[in-house]
PDB file of C-alpha atoms in Angstrom:
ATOM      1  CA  UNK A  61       8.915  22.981 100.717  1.00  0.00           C
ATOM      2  CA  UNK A  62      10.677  25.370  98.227  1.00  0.00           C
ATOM      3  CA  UNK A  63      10.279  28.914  97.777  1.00  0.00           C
ATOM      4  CA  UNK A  64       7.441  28.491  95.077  1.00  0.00           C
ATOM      5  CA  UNK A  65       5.241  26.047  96.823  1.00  0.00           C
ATOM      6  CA  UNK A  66       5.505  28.305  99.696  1.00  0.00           C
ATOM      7  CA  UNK A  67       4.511  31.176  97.911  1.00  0.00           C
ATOM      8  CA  UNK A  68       1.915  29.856  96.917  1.00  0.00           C
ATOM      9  CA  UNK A  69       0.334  28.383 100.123  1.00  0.00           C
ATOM     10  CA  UNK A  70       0.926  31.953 101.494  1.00  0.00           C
ATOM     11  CA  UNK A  71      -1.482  33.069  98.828  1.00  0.00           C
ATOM     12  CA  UNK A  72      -3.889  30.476  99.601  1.00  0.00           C
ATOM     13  CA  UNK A  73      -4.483  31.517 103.258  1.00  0.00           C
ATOM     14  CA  UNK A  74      -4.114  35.316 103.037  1.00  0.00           C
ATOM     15  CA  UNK A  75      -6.710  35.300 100.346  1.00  0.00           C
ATOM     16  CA  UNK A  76      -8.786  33.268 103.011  1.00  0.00           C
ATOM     17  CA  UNK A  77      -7.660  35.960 105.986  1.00  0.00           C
ATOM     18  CA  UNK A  78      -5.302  38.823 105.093  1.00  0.00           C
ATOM     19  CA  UNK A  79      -4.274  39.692 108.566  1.00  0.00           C
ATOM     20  CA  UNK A  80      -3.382  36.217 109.738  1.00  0.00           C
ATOM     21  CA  UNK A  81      -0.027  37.098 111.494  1.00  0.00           C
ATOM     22  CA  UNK A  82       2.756  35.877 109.679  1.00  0.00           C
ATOM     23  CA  UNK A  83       3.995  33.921 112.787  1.00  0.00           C
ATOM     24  CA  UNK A  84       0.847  31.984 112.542  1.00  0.00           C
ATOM     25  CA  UNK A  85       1.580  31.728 108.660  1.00  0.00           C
ATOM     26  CA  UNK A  86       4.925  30.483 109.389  1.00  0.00           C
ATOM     27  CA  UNK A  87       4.078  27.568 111.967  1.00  0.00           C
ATOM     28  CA  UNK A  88       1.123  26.470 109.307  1.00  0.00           C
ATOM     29  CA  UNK A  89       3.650  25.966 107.046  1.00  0.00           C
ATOM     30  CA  UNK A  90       6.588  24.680 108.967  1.00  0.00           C
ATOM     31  CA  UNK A  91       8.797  27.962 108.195  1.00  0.00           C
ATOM     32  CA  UNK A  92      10.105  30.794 109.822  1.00  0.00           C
ATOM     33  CA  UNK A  93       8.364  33.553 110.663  1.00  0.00           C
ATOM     34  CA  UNK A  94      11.407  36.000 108.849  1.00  0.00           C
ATOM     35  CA  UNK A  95      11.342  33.480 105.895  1.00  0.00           C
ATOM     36  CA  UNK A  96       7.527  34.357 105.528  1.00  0.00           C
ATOM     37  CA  UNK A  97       7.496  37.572 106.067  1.00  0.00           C
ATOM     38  CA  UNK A  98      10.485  37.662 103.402  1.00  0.00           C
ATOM     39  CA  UNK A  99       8.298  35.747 100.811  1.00  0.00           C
ATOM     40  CA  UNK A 100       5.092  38.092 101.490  1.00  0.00           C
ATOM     41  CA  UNK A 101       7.523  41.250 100.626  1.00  0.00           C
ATOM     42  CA  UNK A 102       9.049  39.533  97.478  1.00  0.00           C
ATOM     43  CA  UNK A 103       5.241  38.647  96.547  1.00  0.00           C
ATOM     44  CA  UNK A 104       3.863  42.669  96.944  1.00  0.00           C
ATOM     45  CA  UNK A 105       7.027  43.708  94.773  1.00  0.00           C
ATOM     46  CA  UNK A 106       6.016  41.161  92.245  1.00  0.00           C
ATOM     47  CA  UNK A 107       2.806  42.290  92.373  1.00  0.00           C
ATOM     48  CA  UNK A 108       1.575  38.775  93.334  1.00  0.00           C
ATOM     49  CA  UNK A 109      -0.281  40.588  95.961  1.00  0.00           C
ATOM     50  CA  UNK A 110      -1.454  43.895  95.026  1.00  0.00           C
ATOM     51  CA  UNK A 111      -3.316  44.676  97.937  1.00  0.00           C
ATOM     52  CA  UNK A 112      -5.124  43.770 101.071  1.00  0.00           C
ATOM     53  CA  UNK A 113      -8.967  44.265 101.599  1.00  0.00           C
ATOM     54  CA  UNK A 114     -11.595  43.769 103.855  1.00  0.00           C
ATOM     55  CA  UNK A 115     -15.263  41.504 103.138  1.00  0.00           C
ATOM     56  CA  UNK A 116     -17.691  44.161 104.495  1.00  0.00           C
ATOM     57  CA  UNK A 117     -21.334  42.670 104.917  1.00  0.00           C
ATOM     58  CA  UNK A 118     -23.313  45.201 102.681  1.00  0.00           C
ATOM     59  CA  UNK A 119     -26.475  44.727 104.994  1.00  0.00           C
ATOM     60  CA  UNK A 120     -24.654  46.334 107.811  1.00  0.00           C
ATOM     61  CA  UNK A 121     -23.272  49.032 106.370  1.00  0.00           C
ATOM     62  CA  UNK A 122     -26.021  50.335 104.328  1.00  0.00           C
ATOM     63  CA  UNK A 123     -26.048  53.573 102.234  1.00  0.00           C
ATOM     64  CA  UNK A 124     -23.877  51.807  99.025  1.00  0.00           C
ATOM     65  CA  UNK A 125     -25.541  50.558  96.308  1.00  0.00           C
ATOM     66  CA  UNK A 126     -23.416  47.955  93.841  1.00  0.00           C
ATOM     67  CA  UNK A 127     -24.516  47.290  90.495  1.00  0.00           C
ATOM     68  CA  UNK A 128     -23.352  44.717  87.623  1.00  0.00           C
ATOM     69  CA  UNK A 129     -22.820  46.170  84.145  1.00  0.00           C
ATOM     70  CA  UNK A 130     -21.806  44.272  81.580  1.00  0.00           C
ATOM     71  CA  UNK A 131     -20.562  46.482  78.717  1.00  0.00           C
ATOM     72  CA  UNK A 132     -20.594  45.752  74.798  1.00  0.00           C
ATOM     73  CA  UNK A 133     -17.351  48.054  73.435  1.00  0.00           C
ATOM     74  CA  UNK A 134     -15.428  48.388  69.697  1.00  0.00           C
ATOM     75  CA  UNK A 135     -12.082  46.934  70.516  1.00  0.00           C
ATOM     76  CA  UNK A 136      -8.964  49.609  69.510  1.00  0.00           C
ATOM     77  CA  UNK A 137      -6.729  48.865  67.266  1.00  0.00           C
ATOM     78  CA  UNK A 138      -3.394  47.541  68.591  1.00  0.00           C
ATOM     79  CA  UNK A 139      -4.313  47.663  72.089  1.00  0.00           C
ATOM     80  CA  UNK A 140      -7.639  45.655  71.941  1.00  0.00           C
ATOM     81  CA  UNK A 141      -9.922  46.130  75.009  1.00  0.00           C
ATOM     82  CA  UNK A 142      -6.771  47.044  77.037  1.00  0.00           C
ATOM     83  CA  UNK A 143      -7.505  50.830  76.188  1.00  0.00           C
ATOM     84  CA  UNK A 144     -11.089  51.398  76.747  1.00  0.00           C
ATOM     85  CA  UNK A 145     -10.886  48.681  80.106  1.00  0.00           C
ATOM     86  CA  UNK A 146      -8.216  50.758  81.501  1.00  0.00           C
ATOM     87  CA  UNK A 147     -10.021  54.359  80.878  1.00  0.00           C
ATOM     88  CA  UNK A 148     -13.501  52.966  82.636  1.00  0.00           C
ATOM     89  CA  UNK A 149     -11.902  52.022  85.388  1.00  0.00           C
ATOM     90  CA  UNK A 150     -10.358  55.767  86.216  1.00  0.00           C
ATOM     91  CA  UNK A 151     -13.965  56.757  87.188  1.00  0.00           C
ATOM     92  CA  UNK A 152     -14.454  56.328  90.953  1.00  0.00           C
ATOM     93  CA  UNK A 153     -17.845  54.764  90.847  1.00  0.00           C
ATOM     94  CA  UNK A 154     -16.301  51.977  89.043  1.00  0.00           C
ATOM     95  CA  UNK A 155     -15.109  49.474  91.787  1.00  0.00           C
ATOM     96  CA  UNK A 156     -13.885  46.510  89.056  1.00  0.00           C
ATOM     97  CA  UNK A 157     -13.415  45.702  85.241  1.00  0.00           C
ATOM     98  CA  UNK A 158     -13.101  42.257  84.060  1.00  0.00           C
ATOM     99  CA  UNK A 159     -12.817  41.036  80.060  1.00  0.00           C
ATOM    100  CA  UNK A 160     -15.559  38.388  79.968  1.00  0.00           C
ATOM    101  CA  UNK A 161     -16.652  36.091  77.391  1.00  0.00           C
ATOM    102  CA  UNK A 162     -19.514  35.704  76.260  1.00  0.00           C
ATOM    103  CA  UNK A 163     -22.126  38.176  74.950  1.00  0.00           C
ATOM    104  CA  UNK A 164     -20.682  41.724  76.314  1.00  0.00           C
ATOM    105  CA  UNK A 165     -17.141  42.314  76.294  1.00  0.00           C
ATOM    106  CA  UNK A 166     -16.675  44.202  79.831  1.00  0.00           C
ATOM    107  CA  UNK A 167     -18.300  43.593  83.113  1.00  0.00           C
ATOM    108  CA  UNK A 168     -18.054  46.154  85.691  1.00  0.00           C
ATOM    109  CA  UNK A 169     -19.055  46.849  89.269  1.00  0.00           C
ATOM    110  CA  UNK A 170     -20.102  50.099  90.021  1.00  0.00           C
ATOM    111  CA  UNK A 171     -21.125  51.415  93.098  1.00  0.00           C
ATOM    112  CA  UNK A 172     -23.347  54.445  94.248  1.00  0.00           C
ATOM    113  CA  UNK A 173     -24.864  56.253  96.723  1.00  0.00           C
ATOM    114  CA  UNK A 174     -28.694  55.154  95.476  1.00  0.00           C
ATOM    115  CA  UNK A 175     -29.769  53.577  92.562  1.00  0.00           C
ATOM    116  CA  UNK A 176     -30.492  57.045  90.725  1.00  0.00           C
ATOM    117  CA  UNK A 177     -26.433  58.104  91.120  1.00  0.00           C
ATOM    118  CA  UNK A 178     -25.786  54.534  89.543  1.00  0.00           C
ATOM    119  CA  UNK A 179     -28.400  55.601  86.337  1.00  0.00           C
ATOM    120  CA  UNK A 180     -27.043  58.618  86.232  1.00  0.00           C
ATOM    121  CA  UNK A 181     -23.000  57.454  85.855  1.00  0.00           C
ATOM    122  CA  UNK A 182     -23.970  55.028  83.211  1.00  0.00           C
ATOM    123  CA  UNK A 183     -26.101  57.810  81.251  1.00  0.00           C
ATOM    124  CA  UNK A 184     -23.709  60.158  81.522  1.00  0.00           C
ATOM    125  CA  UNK A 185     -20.520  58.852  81.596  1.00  0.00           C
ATOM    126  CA  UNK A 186     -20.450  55.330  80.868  1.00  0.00           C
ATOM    127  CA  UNK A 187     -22.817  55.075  77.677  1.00  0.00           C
ATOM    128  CA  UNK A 188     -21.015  58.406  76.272  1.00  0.00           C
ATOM    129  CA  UNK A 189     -17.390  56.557  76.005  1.00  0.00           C
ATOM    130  CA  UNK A 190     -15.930  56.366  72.776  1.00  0.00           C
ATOM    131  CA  UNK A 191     -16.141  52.680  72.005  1.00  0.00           C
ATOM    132  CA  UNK A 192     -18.896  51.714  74.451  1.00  0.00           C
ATOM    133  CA  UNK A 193     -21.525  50.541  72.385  1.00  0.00           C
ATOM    134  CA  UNK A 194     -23.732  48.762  74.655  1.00  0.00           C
ATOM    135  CA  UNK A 195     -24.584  48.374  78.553  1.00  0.00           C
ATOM    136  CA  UNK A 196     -26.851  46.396  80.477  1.00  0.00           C
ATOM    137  CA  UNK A 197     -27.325  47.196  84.298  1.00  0.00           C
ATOM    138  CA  UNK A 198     -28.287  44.667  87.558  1.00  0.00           C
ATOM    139  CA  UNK A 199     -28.483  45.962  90.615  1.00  0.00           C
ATOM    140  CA  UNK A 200     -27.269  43.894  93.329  1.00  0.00           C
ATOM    141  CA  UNK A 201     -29.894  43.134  95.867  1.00  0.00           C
ATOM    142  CA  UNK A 202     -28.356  40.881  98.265  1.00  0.00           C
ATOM    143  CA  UNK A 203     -25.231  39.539  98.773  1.00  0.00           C
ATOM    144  CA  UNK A 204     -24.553  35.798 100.325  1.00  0.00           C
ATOM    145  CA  UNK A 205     -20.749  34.707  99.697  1.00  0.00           C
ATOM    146  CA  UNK A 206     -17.785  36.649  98.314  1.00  0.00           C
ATOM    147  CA  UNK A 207     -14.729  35.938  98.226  1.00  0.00           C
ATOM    148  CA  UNK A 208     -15.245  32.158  99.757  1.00  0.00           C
ATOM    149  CA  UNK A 209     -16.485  33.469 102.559  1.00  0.00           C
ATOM    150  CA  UNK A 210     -20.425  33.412 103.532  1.00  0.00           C
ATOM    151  CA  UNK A 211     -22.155  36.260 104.759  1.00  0.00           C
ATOM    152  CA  UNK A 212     -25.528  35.187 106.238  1.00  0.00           C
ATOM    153  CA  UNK A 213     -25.051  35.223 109.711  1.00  0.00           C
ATOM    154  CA  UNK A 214     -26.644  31.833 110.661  1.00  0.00           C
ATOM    155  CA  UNK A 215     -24.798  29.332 108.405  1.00  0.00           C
ATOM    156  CA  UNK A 216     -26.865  26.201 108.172  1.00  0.00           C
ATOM    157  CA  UNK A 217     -25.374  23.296 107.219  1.00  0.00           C
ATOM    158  CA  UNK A 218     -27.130  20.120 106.413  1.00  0.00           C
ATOM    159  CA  UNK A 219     -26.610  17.023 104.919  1.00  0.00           C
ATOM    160  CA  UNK A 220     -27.884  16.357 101.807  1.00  0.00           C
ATOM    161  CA  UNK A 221     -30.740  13.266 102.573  1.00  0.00           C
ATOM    162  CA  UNK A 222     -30.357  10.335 100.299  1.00  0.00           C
ATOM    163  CA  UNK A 223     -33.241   8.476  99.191  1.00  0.00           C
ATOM    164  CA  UNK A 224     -33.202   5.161  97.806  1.00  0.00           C
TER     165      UNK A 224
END
């Protein structure tokens, strides 16, 4: 396998686990451990992989409250959405920016302490921007899969019945 397809398999399971040893990595892909570990470093300086995080089931931890808000904006001139995308997501409540399609231009998660601290950042900072026109707020109420991996703690599996 060359250097690319490796790469890229790497990727593949450490966005499934991120703290699969890189021994294990290795013998899953019929490498060397150094070769992978080599690959993984050349990846973070790329800034293939930016980071490494942790699925936290929300239920558990309690005390955070995550909210969706997509965001309607004027685009700058010259630098687009890059501009306003890149200032929103300097506040510390904001946890992610994405440019969507569709009808908002922004969609952000935001997370609080309660539901009134998540309010009160989009009153008074979000909505205030320059160039945020719009915003609508949902608050996440439960949480079943992210990032490919479920979080109920009783996954039921069963097949779907076929009638005839």
């Amino acid at each position: 396998m060359n250097d690319d397809a490796l790469k890229k398999e790497i990727v593949a399971l450490l966005r499934r686990n991120a703290r699969i040893p890189e021994k294990e990595l290795a013998d899953r892909l019929n490498s060397s451990a150094e070769k992978i570990a080599a690959l993984i470093r050349e990846l973070e300086k790329d800034r293939v992989i930016m980071g490494y995080a942790a699925i936290i089931n929300q239920e558990a931890e309690n005390g955070e409250v995550r909210a969706i808000i997509e965001v309607g904006v004027q685009p700058e001139r010259d630098t687009g959405f890059d501009t306003i995308a890149e200032r929103l997501g300097k506040f510390p409540e904001v946890h992610s920016v994405y440019l969507v399609s569709g009808h908002y231009d922004l969609r952000l998660e935001v997370v609080g302490q309660s539901m009134q601290d998540v309010a009160s950042f989009v009153s008074s900072k979000l909505a205030s921007q320059p160039g945020v026109k719009s915003t609508a707020t949902y608050f996440l109420l439960k949480k079943y899969k992210e990032a490919g991996v479920q979080i109920s703690k009783d996954e039921h599996y069963e097949r779907l019945k076929i009638v005839p």
